[in-house]
PDB file of C-alpha atoms in Angstrom:
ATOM      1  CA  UNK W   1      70.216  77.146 130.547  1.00  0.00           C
ATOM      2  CA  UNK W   2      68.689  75.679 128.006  1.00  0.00           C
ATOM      3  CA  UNK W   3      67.740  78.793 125.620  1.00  0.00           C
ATOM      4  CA  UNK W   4      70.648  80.934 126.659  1.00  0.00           C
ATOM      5  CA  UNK W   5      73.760  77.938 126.413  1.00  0.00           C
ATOM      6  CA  UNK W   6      73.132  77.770 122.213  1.00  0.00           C
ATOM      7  CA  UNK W   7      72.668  81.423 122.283  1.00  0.00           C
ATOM      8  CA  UNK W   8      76.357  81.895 123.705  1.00  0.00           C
ATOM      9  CA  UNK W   9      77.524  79.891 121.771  1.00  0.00           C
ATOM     10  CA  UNK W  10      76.446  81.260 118.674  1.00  0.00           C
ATOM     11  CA  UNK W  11      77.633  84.451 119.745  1.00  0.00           C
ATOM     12  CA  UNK W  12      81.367  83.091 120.230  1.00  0.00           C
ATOM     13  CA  UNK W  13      81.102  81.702 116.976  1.00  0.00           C
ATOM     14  CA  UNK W  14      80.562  85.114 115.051  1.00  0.00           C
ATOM     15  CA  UNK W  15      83.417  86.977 117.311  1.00  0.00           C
ATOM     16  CA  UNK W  16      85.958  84.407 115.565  1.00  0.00           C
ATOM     17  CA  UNK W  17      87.694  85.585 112.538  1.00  0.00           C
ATOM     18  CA  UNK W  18      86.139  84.426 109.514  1.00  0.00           C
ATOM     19  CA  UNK W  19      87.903  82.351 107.644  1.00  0.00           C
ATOM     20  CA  UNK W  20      90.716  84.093 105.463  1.00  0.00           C
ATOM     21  CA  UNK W  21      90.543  84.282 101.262  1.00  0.00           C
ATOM     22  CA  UNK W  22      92.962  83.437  99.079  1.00  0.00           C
ATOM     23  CA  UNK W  23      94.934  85.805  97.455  1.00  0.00           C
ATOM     24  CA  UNK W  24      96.937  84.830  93.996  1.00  0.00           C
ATOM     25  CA  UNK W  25      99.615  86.745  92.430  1.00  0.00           C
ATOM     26  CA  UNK W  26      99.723  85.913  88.816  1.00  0.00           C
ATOM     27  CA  UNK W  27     101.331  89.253  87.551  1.00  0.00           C
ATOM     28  CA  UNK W  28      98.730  89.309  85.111  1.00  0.00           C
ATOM     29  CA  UNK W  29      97.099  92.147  83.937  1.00  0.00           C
ATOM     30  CA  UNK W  30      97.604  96.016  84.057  1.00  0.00           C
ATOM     31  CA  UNK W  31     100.053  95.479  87.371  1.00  0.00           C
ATOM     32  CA  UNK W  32     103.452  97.317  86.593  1.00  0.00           C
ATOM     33  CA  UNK W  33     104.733 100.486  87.397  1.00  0.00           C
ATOM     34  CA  UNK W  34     104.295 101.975  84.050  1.00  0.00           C
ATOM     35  CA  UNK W  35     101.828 105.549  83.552  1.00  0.00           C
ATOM     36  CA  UNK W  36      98.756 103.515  82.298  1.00  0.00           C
ATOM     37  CA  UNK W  37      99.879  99.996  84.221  1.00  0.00           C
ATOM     38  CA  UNK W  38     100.972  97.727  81.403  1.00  0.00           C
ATOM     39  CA  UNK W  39     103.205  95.708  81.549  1.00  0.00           C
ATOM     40  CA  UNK W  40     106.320  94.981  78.721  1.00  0.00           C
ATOM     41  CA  UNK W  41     109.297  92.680  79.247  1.00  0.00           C
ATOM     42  CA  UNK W  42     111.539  93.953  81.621  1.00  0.00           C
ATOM     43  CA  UNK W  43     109.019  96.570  82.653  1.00  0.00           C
ATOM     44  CA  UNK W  44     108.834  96.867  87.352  1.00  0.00           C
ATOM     45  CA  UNK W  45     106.167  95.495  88.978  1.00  0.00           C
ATOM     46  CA  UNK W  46     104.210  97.966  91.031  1.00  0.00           C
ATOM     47  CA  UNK W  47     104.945  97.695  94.782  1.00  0.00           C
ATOM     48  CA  UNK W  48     101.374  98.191  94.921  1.00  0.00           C
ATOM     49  CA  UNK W  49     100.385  95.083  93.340  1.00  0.00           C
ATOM     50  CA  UNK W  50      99.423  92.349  95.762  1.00  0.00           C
ATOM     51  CA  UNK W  51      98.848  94.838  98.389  1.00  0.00           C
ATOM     52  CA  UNK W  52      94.974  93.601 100.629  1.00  0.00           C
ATOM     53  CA  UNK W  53      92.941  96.318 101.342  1.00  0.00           C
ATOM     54  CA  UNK W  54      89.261  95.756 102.957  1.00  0.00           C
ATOM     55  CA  UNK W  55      86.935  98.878 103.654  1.00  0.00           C
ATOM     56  CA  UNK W  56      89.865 101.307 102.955  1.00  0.00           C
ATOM     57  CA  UNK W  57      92.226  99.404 105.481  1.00  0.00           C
ATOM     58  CA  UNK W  58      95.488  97.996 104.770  1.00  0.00           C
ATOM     59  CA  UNK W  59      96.092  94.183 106.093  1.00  0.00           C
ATOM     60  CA  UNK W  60      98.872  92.923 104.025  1.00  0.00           C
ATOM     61  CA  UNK W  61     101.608  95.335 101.858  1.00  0.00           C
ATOM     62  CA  UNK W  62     103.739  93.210  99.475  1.00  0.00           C
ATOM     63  CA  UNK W  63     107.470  94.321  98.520  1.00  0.00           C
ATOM     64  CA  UNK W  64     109.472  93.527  95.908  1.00  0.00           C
ATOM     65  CA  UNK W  65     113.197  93.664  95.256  1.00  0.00           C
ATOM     66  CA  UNK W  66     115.207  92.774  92.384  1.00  0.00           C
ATOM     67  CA  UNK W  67     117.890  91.313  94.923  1.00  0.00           C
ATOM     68  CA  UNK W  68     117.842  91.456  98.474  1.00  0.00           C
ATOM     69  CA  UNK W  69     118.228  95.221 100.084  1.00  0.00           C
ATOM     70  CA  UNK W  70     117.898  96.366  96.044  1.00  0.00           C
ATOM     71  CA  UNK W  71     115.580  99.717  96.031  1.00  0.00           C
ATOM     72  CA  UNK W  72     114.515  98.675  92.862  1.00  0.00           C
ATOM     73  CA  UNK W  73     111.530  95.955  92.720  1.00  0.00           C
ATOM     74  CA  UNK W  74     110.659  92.939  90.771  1.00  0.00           C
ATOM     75  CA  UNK W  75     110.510  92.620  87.095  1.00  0.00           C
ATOM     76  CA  UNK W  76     107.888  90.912  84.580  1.00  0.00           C
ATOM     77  CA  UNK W  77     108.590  88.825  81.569  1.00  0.00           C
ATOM     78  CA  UNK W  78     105.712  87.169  79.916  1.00  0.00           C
ATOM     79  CA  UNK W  79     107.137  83.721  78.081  1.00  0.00           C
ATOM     80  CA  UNK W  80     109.955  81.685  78.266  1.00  0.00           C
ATOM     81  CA  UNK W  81     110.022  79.942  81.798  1.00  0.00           C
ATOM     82  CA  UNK W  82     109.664  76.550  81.459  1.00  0.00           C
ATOM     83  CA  UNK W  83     106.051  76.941  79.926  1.00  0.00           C
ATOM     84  CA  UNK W  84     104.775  79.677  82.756  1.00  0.00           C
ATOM     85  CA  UNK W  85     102.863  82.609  81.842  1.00  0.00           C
ATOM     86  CA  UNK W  86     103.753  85.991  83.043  1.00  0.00           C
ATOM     87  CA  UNK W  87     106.658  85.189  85.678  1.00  0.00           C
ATOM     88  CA  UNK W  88     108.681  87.732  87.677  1.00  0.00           C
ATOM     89  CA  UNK W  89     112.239  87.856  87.993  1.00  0.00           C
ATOM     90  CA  UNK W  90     114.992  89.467  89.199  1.00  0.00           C
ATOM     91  CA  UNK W  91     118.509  90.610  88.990  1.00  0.00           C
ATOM     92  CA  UNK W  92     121.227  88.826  87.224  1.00  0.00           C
ATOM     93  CA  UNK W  93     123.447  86.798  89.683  1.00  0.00           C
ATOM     94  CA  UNK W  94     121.098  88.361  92.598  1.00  0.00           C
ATOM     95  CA  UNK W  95     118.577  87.048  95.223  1.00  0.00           C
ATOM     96  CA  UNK W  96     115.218  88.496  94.211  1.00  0.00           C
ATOM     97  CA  UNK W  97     112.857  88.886  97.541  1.00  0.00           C
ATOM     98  CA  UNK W  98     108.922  88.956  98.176  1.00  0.00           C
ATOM     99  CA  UNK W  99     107.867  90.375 101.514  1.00  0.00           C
ATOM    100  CA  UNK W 100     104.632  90.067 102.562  1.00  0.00           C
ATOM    101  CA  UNK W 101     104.351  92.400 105.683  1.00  0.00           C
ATOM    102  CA  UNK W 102     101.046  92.039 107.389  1.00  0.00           C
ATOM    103  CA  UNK W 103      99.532  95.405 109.605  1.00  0.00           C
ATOM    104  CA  UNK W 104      99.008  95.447 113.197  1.00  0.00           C
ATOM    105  CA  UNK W 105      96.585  93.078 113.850  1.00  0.00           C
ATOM    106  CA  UNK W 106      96.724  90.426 111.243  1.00  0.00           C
ATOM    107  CA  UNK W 107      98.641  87.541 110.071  1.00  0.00           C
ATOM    108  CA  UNK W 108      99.752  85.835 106.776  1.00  0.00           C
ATOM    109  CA  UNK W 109     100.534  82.287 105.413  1.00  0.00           C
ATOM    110  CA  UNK W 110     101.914  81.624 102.589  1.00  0.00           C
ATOM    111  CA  UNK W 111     100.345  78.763 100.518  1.00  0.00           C
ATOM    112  CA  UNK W 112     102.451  78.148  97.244  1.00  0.00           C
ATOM    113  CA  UNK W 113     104.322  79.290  94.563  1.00  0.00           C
ATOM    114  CA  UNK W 114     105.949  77.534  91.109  1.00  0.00           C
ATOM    115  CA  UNK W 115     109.926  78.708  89.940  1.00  0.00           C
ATOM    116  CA  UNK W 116     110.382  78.036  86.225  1.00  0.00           C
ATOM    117  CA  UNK W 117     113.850  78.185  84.263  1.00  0.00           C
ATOM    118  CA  UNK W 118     114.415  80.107  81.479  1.00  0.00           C
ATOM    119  CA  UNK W 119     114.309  78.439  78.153  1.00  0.00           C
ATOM    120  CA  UNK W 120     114.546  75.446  79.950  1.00  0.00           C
ATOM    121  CA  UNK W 121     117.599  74.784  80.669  1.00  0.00           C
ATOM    122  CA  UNK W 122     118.992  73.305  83.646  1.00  0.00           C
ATOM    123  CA  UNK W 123     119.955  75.908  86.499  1.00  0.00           C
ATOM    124  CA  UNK W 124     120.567  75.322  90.360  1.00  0.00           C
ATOM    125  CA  UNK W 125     118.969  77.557  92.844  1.00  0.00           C
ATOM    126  CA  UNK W 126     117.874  77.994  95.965  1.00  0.00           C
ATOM    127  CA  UNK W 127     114.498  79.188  98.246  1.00  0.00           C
ATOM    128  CA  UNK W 128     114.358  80.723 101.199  1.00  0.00           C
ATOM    129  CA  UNK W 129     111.805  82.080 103.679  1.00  0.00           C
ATOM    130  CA  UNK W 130     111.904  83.956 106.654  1.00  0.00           C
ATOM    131  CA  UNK W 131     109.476  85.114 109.476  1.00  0.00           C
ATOM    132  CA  UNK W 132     110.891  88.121 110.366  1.00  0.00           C
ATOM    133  CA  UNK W 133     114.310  87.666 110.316  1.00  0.00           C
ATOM    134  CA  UNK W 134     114.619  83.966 111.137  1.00  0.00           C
ATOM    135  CA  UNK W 135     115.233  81.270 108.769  1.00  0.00           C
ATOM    136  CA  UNK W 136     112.295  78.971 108.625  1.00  0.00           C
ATOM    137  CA  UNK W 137     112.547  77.251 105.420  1.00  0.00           C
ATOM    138  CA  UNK W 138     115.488  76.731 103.226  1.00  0.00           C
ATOM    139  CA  UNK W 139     115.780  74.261  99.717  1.00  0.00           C
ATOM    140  CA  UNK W 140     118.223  74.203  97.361  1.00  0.00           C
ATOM    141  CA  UNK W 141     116.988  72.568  94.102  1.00  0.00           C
ATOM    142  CA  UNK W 142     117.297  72.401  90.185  1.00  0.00           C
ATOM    143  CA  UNK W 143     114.580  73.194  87.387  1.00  0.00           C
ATOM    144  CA  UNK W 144     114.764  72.583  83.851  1.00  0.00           C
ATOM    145  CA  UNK W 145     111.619  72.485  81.328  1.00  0.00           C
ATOM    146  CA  UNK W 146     108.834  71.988  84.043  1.00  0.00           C
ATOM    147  CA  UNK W 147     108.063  74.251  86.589  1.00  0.00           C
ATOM    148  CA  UNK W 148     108.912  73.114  90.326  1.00  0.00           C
ATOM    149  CA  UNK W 149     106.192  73.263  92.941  1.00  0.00           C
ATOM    150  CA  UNK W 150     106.105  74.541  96.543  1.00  0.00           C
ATOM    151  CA  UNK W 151     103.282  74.336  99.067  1.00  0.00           C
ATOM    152  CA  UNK W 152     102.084  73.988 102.203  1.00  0.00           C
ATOM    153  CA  UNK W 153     100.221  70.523 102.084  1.00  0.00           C
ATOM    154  CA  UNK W 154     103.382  68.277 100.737  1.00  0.00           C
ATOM    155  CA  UNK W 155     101.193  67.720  97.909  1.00  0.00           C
ATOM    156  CA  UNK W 156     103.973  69.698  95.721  1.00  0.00           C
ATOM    157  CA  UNK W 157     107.514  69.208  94.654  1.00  0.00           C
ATOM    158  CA  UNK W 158     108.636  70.568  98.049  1.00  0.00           C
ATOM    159  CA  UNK W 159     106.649  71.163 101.080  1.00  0.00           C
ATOM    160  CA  UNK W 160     106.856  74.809 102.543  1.00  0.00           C
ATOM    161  CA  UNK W 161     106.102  74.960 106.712  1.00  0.00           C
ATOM    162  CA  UNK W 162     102.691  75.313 107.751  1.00  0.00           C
ATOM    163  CA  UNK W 163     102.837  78.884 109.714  1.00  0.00           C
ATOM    164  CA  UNK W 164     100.897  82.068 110.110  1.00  0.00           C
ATOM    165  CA  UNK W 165     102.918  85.177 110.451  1.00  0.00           C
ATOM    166  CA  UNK W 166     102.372  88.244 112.659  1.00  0.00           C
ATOM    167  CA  UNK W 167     106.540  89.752 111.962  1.00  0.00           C
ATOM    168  CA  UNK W 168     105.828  89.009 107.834  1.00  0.00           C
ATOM    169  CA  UNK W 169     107.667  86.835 105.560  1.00  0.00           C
ATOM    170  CA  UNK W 170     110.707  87.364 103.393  1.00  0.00           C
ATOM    171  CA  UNK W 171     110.257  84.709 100.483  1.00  0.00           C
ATOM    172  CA  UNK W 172     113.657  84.644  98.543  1.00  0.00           C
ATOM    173  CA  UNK W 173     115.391  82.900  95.363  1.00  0.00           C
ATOM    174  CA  UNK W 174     118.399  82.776  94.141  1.00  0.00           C
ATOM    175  CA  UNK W 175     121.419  83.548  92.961  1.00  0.00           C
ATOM    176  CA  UNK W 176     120.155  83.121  89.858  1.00  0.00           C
ATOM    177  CA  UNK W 177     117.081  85.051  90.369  1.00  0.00           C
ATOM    178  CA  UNK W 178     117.910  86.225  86.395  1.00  0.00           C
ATOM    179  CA  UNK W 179     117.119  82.933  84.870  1.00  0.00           C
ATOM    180  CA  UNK W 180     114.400  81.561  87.376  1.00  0.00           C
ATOM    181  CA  UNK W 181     111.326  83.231  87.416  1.00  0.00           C
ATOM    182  CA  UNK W 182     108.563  83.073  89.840  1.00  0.00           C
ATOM    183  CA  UNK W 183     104.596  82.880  88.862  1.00  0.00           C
ATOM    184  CA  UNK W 184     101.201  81.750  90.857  1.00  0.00           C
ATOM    185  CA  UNK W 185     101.966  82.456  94.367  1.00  0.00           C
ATOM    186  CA  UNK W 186      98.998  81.825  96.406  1.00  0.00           C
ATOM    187  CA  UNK W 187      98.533  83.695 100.408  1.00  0.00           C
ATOM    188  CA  UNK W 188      96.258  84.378 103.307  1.00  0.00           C
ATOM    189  CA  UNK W 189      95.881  86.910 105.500  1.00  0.00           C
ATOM    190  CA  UNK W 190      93.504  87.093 108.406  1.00  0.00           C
ATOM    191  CA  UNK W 191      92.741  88.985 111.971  1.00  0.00           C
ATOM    192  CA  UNK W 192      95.079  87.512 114.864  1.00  0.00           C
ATOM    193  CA  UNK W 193      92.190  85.537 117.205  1.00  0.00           C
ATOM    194  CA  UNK W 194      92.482  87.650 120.375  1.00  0.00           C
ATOM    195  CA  UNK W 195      93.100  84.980 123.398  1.00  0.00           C
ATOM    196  CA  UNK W 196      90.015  86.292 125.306  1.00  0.00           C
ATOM    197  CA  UNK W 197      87.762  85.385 122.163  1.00  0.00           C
ATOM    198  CA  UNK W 198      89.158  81.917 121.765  1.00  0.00           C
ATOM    199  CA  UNK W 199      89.064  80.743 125.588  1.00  0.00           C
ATOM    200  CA  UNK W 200      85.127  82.073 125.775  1.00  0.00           C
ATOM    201  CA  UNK W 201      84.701  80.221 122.467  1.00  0.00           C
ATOM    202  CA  UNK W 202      86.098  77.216 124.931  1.00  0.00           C
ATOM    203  CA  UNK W 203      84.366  78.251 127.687  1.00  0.00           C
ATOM    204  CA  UNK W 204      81.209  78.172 125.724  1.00  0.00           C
ATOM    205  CA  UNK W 205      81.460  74.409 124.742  1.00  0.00           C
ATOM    206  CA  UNK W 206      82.258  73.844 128.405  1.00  0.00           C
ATOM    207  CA  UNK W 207      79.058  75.372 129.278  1.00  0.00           C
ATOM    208  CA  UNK W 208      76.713  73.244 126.603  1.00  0.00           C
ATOM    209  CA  UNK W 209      78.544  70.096 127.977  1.00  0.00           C
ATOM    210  CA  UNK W 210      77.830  70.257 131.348  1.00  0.00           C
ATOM    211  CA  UNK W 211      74.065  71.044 130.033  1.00  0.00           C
ATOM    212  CA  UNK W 212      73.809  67.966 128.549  1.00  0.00           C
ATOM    213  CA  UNK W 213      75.025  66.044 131.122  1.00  0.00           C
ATOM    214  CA  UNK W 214      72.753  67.435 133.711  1.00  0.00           C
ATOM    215  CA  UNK W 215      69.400  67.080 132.007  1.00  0.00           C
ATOM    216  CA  UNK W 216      71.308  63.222 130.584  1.00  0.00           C
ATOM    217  CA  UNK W 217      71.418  62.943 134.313  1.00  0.00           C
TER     218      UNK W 217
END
């Protein structure tokens, strides 16, 4: 008991899923749906961009949509939004929405995000995220010449729910998607911990415990 109690436990602790990266979206870079990938103002994002592969397999595909149900996805502007850098926004008057659908198998959490105005003036909006298709977090809110903060440690201007997702989240703003622009959203995605892993895991401890306590005794 006393060799093989460590040894099971170390071999629980490399069946749990590692601990998950995070992913930014900055829409920086070569990301937009033009021939070579640059981007210009006004120029789609590529639904490809925030997409996780690892070793060839999808775990997470991102959509974008100017407004909510529009076929047509995101678009990049690089100045102008309360002092971010390379936003996305969305239709005028319209919802603009961010899914983040995770495969079989895995989950996502969404960590943050910032909403700047455009030329910073004073606009009303509102956030709001779904898992799946229920409502799980909803703000309305007004930004001017400072970007407003969301995360998931109430660290920010508004705290987002701490959740992992298996059915995928629908982050949306609006209705004035136009003039509010979105920049720095931060995610996770990681395996779903099988039960049978996590209560052998348990089980494991259990074991060491009642080692202890029977050579303490």
């Amino acid at each position: 008991m006393k060799r093989l109690a460590p040894a099971f436990l170390l071999g629980m602790l490399a069946a749990l899923p590692a601990a998950a990266s995070v992913t930014p979206l900055t829409f920086s870079g070569n990301i937009c749906a033009t021939s070579d990938g640059k981007c210009s103002n006004g120029s789609f994002v590529s639904q490809t961009y925030g997409d996780v592969v690892v070793g060839g397999q999808l775990q997470l595909d991102v959509r974008y949509a100017f407004t909510v149900g529009s076929p047509e996805g995101i678009a990049f502007w690089s100045t102008g939004y309360a002092g971010l850098k390379d936003v996305a926004y969305g239709a005028l008057g319209g919802t603009p929405e961010i899914a983040f659908l995770p495969a079989a198998g895995y989950q996502v959490k969404l960590l943050s995000f910032e909403l700047g105005s455009w030329g910073g003036t004073e606009r009303s909006t509102q956030v709001s995220l779904l898992d799946g298709a229920t409502s799980v977090f909803s703000q309305a809110f007004s930004v001017a010449r400072t970007p407003v903060t969301f995360d998931d440690k109430n660290k920010a201007n508004y705290a987002l729910p701490d959740l992992w997702s298996t059915a995928g989240l629908r982050l949306r703003f609006g209705p004035d998607g136009y003039d509010v622009g979105i920049d720095n959203i931060k995610f996770q995605v990681m395996p779903v911990p099988e039960p049978g892993t996590l209560a052998l895991f348990l089980a494991g401890i259990g074991m060491m415990g009642f080692a202890i306590r029977r050579r303490a005794g």
